[in-house]
Coordinates of C-alpha atoms in Angstrom, one line a residue:
X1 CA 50.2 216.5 178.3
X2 CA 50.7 213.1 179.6
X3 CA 47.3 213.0 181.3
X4 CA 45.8 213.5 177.7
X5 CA 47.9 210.9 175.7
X6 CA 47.5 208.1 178.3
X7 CA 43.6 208.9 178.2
X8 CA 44.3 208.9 174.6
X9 CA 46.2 205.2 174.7
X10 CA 43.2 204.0 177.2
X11 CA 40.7 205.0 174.6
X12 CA 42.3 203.2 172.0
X13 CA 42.7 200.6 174.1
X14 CA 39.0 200.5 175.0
X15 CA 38.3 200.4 171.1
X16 CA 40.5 197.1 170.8
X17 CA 38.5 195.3 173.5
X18 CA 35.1 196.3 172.0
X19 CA 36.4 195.0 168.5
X20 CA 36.9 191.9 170.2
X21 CA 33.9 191.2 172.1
X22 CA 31.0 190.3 169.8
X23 CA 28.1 187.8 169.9
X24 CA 29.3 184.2 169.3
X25 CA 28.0 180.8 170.5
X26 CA 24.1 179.8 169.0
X27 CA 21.2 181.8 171.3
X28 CA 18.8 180.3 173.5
X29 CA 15.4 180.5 172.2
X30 CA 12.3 181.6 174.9
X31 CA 8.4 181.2 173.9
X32 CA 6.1 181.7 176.5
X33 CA 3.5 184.3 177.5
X34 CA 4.1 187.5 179.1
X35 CA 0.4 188.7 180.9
X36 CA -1.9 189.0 177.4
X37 CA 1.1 188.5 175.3
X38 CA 2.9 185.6 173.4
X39 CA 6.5 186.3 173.6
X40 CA 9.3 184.7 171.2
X41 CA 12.7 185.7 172.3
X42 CA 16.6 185.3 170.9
X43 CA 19.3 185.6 173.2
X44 CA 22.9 185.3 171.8
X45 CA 25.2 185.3 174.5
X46 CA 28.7 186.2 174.0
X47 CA 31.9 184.1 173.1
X48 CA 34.3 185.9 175.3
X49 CA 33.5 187.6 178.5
X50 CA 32.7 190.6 179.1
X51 CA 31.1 190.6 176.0
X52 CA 27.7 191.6 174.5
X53 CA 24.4 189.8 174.1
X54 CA 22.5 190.5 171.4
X55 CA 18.8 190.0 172.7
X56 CA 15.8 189.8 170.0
X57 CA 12.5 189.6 170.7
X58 CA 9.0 188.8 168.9
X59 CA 5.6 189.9 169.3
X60 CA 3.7 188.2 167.0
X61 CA 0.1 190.5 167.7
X62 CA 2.5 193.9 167.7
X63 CA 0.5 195.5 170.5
X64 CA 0.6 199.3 171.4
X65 CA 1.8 201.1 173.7
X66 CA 4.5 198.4 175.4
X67 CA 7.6 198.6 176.6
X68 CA 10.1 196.2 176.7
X69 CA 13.2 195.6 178.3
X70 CA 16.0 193.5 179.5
X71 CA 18.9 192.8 181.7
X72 CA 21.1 190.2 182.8
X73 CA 20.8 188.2 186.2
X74 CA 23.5 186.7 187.5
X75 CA 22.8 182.8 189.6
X76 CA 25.5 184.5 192.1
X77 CA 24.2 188.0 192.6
X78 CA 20.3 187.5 192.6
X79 CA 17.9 190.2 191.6
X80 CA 19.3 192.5 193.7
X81 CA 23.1 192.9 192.1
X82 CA 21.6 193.3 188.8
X83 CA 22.0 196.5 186.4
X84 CA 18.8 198.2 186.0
X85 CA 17.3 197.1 182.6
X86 CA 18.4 198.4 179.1
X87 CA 15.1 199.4 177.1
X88 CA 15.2 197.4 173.4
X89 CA 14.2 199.1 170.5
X90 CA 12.3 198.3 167.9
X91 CA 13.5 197.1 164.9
X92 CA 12.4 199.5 161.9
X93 CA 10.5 198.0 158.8
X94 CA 10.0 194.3 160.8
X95 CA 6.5 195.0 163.2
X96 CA 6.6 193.7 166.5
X97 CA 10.4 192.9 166.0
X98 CA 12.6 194.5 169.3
X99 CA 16.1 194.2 169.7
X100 CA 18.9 195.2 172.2
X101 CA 22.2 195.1 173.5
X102 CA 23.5 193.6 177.1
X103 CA 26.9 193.5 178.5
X104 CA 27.9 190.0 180.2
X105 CA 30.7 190.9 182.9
X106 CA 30.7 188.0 184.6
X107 CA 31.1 184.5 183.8
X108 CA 28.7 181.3 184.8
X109 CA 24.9 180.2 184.7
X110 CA 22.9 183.4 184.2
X111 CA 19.7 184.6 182.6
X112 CA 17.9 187.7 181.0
X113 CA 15.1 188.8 182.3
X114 CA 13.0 190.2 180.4
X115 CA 10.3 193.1 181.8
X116 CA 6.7 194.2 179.5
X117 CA 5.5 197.0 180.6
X118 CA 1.8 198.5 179.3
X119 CA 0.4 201.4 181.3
X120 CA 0.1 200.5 185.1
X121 CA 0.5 196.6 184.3
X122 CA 4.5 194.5 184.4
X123 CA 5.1 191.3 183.0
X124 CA 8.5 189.7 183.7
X125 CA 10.3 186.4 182.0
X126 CA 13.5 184.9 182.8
X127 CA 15.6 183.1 179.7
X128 CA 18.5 180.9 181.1
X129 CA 21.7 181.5 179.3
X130 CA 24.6 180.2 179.8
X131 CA 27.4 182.6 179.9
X132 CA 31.0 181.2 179.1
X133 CA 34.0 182.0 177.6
X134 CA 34.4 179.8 174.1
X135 CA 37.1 181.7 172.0
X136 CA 39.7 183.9 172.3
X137 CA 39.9 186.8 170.0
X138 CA 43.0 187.8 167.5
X139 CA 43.1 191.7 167.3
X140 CA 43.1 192.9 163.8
X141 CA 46.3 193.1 162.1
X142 CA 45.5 197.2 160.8
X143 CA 44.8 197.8 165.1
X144 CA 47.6 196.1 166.4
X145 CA 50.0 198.2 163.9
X146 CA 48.3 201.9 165.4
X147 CA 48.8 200.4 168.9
X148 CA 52.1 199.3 168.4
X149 CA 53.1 202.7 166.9
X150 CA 50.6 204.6 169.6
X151 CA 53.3 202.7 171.9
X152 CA 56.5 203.9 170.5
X153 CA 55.2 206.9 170.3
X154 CA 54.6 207.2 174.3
X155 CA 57.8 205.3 175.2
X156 CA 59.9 208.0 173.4
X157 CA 57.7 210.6 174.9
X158 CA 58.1 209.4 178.2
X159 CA 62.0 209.0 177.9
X160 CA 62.0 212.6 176.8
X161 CA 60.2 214.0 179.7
X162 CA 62.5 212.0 181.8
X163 CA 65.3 213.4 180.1
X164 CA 64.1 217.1 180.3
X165 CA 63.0 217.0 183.8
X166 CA 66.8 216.1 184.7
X167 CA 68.6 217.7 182.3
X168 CA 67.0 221.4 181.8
X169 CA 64.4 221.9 184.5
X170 CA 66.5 224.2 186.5
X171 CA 67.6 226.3 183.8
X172 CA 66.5 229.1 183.7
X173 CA 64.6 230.7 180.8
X174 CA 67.2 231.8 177.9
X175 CA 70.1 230.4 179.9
X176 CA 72.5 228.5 177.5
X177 CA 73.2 224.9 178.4
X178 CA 76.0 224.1 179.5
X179 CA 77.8 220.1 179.5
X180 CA 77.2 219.5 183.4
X181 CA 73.5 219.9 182.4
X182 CA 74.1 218.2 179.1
X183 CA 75.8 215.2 181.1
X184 CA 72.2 214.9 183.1
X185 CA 70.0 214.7 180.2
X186 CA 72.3 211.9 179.2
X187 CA 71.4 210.2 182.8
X188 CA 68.2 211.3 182.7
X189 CA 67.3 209.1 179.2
X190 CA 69.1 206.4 180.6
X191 CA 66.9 206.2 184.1
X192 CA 63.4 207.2 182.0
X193 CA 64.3 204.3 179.7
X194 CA 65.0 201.9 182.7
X195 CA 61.8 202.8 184.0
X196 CA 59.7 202.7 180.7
X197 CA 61.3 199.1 180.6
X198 CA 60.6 198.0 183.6
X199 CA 56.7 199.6 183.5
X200 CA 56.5 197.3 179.9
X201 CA 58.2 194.0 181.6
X202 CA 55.6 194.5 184.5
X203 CA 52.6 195.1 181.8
X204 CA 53.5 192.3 180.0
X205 CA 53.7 190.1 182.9
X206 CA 50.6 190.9 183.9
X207 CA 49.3 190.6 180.7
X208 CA 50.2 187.3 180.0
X209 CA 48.6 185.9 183.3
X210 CA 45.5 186.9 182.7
X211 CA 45.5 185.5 179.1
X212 CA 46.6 182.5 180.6
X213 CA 44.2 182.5 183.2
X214 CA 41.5 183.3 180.4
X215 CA 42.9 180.3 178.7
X216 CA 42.4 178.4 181.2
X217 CA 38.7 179.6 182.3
X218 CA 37.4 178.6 178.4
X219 CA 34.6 176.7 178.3
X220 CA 35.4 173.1 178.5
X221 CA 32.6 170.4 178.1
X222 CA 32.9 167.4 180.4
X223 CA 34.0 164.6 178.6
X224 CA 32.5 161.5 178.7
X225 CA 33.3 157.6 177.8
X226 CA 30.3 155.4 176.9
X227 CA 30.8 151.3 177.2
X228 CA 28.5 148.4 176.1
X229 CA 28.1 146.0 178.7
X230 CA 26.6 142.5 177.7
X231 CA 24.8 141.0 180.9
X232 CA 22.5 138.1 181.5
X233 CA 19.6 140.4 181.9
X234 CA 20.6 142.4 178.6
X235 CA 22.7 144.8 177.7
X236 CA 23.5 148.2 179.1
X237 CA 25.2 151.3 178.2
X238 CA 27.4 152.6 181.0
X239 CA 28.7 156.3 181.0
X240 CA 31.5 157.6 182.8
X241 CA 31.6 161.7 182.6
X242 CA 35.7 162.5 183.3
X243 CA 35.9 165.9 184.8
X244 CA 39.3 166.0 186.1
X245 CA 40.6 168.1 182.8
X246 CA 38.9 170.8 184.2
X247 CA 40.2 174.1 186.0
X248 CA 37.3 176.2 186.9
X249 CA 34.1 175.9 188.7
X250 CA 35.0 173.4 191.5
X251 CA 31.9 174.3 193.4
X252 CA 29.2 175.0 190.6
X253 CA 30.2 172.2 187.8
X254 CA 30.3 169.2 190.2
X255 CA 27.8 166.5 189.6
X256 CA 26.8 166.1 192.7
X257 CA 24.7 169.0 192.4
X258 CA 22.5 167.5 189.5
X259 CA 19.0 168.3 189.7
X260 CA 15.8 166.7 187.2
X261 CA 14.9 168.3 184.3
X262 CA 11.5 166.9 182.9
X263 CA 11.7 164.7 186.1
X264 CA 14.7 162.7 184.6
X265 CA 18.2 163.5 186.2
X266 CA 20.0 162.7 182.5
X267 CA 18.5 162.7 178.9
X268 CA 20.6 160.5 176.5
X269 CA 20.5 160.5 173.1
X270 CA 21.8 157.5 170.9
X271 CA 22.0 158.0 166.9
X272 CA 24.0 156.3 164.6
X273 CA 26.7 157.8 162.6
X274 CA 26.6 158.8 159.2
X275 CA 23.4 157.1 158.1
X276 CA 21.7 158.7 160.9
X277 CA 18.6 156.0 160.5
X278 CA 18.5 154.6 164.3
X279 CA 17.4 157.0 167.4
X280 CA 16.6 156.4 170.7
X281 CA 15.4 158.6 173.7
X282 CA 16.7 157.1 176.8
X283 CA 17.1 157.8 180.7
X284 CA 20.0 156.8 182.5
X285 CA 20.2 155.7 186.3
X286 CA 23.1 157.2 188.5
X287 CA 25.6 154.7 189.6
X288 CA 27.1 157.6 191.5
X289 CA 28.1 161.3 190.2
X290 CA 30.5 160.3 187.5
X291 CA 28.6 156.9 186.6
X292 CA 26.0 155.7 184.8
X293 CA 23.9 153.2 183.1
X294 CA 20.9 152.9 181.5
X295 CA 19.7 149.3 179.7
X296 CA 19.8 149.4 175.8
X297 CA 17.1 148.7 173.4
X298 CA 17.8 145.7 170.5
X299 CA 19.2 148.3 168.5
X300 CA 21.5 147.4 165.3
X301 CA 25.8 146.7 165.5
X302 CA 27.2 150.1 164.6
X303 CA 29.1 153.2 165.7
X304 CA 26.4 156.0 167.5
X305 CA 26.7 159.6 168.9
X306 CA 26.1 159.7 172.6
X307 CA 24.6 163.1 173.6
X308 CA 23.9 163.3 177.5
X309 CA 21.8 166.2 178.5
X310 CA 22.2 167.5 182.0
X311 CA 21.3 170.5 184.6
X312 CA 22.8 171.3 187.7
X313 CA 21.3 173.2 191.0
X314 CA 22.8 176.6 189.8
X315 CA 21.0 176.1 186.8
X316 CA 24.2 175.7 184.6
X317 CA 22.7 172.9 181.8
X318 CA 25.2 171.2 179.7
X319 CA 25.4 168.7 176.9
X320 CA 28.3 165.8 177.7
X321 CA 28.8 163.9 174.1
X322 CA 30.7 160.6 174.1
X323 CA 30.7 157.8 171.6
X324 CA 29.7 154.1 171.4
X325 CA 30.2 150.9 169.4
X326 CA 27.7 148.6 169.5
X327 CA 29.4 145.3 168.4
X328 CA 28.0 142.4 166.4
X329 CA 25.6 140.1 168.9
X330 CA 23.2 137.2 168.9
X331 CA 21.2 139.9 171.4
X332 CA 21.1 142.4 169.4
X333 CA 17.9 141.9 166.0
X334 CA 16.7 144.4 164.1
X335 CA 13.4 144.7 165.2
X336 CA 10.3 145.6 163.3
X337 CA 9.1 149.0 162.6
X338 CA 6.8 148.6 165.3
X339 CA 8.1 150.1 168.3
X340 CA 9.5 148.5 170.7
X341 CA 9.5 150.5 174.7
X342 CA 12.2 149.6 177.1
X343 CA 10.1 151.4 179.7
X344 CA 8.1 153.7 180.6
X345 CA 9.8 157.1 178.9
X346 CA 12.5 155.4 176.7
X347 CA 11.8 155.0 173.2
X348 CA 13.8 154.1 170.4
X349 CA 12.9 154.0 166.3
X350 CA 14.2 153.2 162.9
X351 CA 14.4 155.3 159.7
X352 CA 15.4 155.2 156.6
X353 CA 19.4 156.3 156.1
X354 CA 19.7 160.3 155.5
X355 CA 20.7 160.8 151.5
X356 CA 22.3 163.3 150.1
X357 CA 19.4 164.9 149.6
X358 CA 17.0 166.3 151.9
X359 CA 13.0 165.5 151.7
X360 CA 11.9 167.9 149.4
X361 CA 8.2 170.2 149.4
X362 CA 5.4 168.1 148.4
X363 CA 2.4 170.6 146.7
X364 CA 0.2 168.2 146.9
X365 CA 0.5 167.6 150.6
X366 CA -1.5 170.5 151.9
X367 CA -1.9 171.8 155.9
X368 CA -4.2 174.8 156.2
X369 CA -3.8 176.0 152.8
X370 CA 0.2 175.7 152.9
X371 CA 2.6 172.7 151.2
X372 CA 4.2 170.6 153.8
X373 CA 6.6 168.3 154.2
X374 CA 5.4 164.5 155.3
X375 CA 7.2 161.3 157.1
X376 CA 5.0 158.4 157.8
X377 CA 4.9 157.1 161.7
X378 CA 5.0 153.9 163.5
X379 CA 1.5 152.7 164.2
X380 CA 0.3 154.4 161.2
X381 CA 0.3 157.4 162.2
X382 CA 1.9 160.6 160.0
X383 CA 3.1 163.8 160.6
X384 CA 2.9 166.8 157.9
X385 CA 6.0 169.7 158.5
X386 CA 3.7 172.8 157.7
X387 CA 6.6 175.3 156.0
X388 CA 6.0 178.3 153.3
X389 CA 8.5 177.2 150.9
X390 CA 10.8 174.3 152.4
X391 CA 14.3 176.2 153.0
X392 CA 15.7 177.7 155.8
X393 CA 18.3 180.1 156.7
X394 CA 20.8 180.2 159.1
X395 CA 20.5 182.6 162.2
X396 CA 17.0 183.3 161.2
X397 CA 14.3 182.7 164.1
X398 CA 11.4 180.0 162.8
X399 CA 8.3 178.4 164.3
X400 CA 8.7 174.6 163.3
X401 CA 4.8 173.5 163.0
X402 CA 4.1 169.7 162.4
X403 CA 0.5 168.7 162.5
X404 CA -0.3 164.6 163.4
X405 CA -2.5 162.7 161.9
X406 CA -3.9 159.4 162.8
X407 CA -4.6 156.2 160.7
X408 CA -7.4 157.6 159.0
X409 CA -6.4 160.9 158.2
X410 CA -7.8 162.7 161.2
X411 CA -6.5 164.6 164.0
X412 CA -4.4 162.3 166.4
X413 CA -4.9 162.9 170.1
X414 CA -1.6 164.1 171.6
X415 CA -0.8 163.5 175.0
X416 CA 1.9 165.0 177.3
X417 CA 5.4 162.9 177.1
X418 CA 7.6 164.1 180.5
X419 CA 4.9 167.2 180.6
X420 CA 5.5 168.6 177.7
X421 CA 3.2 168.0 174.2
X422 CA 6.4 167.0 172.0
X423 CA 9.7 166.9 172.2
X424 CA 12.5 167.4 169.2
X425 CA 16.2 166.4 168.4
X426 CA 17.8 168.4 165.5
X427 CA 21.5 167.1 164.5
X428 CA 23.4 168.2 161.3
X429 CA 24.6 165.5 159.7
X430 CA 28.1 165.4 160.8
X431 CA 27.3 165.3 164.2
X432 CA 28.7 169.0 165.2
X433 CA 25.1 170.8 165.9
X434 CA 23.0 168.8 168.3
X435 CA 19.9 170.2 170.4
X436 CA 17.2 169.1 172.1
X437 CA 14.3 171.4 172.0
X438 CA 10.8 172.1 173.3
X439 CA 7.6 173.9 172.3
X440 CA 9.2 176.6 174.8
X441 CA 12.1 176.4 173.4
X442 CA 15.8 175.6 173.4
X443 CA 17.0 176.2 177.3
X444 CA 16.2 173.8 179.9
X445 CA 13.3 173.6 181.5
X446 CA 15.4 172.6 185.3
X447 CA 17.9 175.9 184.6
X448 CA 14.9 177.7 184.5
X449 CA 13.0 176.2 187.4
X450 CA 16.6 177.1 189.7
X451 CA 17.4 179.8 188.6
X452 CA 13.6 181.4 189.4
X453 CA 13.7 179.6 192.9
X454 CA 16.8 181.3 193.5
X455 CA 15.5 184.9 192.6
X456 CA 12.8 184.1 195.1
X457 CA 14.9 183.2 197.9
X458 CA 17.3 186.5 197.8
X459 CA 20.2 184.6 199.0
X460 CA 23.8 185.3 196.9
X461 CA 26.9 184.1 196.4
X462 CA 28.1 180.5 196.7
X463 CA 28.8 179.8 200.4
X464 CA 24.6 178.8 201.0
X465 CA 25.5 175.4 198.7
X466 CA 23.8 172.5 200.6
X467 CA 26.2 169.6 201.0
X468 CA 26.8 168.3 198.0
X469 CA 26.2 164.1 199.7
X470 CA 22.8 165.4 201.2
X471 CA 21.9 167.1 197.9
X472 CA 22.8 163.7 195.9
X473 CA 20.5 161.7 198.5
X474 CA 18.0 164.1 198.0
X475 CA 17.2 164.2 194.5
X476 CA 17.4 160.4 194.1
X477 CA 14.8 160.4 196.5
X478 CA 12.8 162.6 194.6
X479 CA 13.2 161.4 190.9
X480 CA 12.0 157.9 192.8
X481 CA 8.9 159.3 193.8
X482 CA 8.5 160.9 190.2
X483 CA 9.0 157.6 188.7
X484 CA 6.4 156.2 191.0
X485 CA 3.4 158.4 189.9
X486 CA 1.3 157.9 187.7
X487 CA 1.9 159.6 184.3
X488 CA -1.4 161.5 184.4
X489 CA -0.3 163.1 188.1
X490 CA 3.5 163.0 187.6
X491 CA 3.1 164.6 184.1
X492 CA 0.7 167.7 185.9
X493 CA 3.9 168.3 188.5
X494 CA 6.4 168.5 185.5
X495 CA 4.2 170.5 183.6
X496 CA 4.2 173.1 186.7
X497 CA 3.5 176.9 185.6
X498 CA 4.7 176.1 181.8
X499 CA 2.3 177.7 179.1
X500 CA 2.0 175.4 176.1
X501 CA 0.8 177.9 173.7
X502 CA -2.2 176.3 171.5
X503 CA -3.3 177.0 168.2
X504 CA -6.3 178.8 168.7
X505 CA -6.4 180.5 165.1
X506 CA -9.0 179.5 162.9
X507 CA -7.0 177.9 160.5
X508 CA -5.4 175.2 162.9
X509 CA -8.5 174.6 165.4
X510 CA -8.7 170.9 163.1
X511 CA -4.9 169.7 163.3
X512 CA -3.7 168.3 166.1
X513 CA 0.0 170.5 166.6
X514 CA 3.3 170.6 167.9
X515 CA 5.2 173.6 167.5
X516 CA 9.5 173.8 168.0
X517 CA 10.7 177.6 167.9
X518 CA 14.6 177.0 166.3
X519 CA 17.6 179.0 165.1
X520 CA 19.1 176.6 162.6
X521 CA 23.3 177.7 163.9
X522 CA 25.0 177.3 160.6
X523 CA 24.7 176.2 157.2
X524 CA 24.2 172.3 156.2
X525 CA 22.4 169.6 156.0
X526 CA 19.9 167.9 159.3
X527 CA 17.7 165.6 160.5
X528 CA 15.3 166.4 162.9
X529 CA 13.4 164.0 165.4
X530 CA 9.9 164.6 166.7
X531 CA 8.7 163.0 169.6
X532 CA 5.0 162.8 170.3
X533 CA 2.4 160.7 172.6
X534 CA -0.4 159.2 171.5
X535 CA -2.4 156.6 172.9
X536 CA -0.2 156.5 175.9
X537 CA 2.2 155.7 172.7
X538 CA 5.5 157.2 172.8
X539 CA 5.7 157.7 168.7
X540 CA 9.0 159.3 166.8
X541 CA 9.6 160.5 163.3
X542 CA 12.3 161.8 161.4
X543 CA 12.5 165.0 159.1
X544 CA 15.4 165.6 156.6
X545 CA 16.1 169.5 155.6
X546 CA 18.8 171.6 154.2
X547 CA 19.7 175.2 155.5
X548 CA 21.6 177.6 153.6

């Protein structure tokens, strides 16, 4: 009997977790090519851990006869600690549309791998996620009032059995009781509730250090301070991260173990509040691993966003965000709409201030049959947002398609900026959504370059760390030689194995394209950045849209 109602409490208990594990932070977004295939994949990892994924993938050409399936791989445990895969269904009334379920036990940089399988043939893909604790559940009020009463229930139970195994388990069957065996039922509730006490005090205790060492394994972003420095040679922008707030991941999240993504160790973003009219694309240099600096472009006095991108050797890839005031100065004009280049990959550009209305569908601005959305470009140059009707939903998966035009209306010749054919910055207007995305989508291009050479290697664990002074030396030495290239033979070693999908329907084969697969997170208003090449031009325009 007491077997059955503690496997009875467990079960509740089980049904309480589960309630408050579900899918939380925004997904990581995967397009790429899996053999034949073109593959767009959703991963939403959880908010607490363990907690479930919810993994969603597209096959736009709905072949026949596939498989597909998916598991998590943990940067610690390697291929071979992994489950074996969980198969995803397909989703009923939506062709070529599978989705699944995957429990995250562990917390840290991880992936999902995803495995197509047609007859005798096996594609795999791995999608970097990032795995991390960013909320702590409340229980529902209606399930905490069962369990509470559940628990009464067994502590008086308990406290009987106690009492009856001392008070009437040598009496015999029939036997009256008599007040010596009355007198130990009395002791025998007394000890049974001493123990139930002491079994609660203990569970408590026990329960309130792990919430507390939960609490303190949260997911905490590094902070950062950003500070305008006026020199002789020009002004600079100098970025101190501040990690000493943090309580977990003394090995994995120190900066030492950086490593390039796109060949640049640190993508900054600068955009200024509220009217959101000045960007700028920037690379900073590392003073050490908690400094840096990167020279500024004549950009206007003002309060900006500072969004630092980042990716570390266990493939861990995080976004510090900081703020700056750029003050009143003599060194500081607004400068033409003509762009201006610091260097060779920064880039900076002006817009007109967002409104409180978004750019709306022009009919009469037509791309391959379908009304668009257009911005006009530095250089004269334009871009035309190819969309079906101009709004967008929240949590549903898109294909953001911009075709470029040139001065005279024809296709503009794009070229590969840090090898990739365009880049893109969506940020809601009050600053609490911020991306940077690709035309392979939202995860980082470094997380996924470790976390593959990992797999390969078979090692585990995190005692095989190179020192984290040799590993510092190392890189610098090697984003040096990147800089050093040429773009044309630097751009070929960034672009590695990376598929950039082209538009090889009919419909497209005369528009020069840049395609951004996005999950807009929440509702709200945003501006989205493109960032092209042409010419050997680094060229940058600005969208407005709402999503409801």
């Amino acid at each position: 009997m007491i077997r059955n109602n503690i496997n009875f409490l467990f079960g509740i208990l089980a049904l309480a977790y589960l309630s408050m594990s579900h899918v939380g932070s925004p997904g990581v977004i995967f397009e790429g090519m899996m053999g034949e295939y073109r593959v767009l994949a959703n991963v939403a990892p959880p908010d607490v851990i363990p907690g479930i994924a919810i993994v969603s993938v597209i096959l736009p050409d709905n072949p026949e006869g596939i498989q597909l399936e998916a598991r998590p791989v943990y940067w610690s445990a390697g291929l071979q600690g992994t489950p074996t895969a969980d198969v995803l269904k397909p989703v009923l009334g939506e062709p070529g549309k599978y989705e699944g379920e995957l429990w995250f036990m562990q917390m840290g940089a991880s992936s999902v791998q995803l495995i197509l399988t047609k007859g005798p043939d096996r594609f795999e893909a791995v999608v970097p996620i990032m795995a991390m604790p960013t909320a702590q559940k409340d229980m529902p009020k209606e399930l905490g009032m069962v369990l509470t009463g559940l628990g009464v229930f067994l502590v008086i139970l308990l406290v009987t059995i106690f009492a009856s195994a001392m008070g009437d388990s040598i009496r015999q069957p029939g036997e009256a009781r008599n007040p010596k065996g009355q007198r130990k039922r009395v002791m025998g509730t007394a000890v049974g509730a001493v123990v139930v006490g002491l079994l609660l005090w203990g569970g408590k205790a026990w329960w309130d250090a792990e919430a507390r060492l939960y609490n303190e394994r949260l997911y905490q972003p590094f902070s950062g301070t950003s500070t305008w420095v006026e020199k002789t040679d020009g002004n600079y922008l100098h970025l101190k991260v501040d990690s000493t707030e943090l309580t977990y991941g003394a090995i994995t999240r120190q900066l030492s173990y950086m490593v390039p993504d796109h060949g640049k160790l640190m993508h900054l973003f600068l955009i200024r509040k509220n009217e959101l009219d000045v960007f700028a694309h920037l690379h900073p240099k590392r003073i050490d691993s908690l400094n840096y600096k990167v020279q500024l472009p004549p950009l206007p006095a003002g309060a900006y966003h500072v969004f630092a991108d980042i990716t570390r050797y266990t493939g861990f890839a995080e976004t510090i965000v900081s703020e700056l005031i750029i003050p009143e100065s003599t060194n500081f004009q607004l400068a033409s709409n003509r762009i201006v280049q610091l260097g060779r990959d920064d880039t900076y550009t002006f817009s007109n201030p967002v409104g409180n209305k978004p750019l709306l569908l022009d009919g009469d601005i037509m791309v391959c049959g379908k009304p668009g959305i257009k911005t006009d470009l530095p250089g004269g140059y334009s871009a035309i947002w190819e969309t079906e009707t101009g709004k967008f939903e929240a949590g549903r998966l898109y294909s953001l398609d911009f075709a470029l035009f040139d001065a005279y209306g024809q296709a503009a010749q794009l070229e590969s900026y840090l090898g990739m054919m365009g880049h893109a910055v969506v940020l809601k207007h009050d600053g609490s959504v911020f991306i940077h995305l690709h035309p392979t989508g939202t995860y980082s291009m470094g997380s996924q370059q470790m976390l593959l050479e990992r797999f390969e290697t078979g090692k585990t664990g995190f005692g095989n760390l190179p020192g984290k002074l040799t590993f510092l030396d190392s890189v610098d030495r090697v984003v040096a030689y990147l800089d050093a290239l040429p773009d044309a033979t630097r751009d070929s070693l960034l672009m590695g194995d990376m598929q950039h999908l082209p538009y090889i329907d009919a419909e497209h084969e005369d528009h020069s394209m840049v395609r951004f697969p996005y999950a807009f997170p929440q509702p709200g208003d945003y501006r989205i950045w493109i960032q092209v090449k042409i010419n050997g031009e680094i060229i940058n325009g600005a969208f407005d849209v709402e999503v409801i």
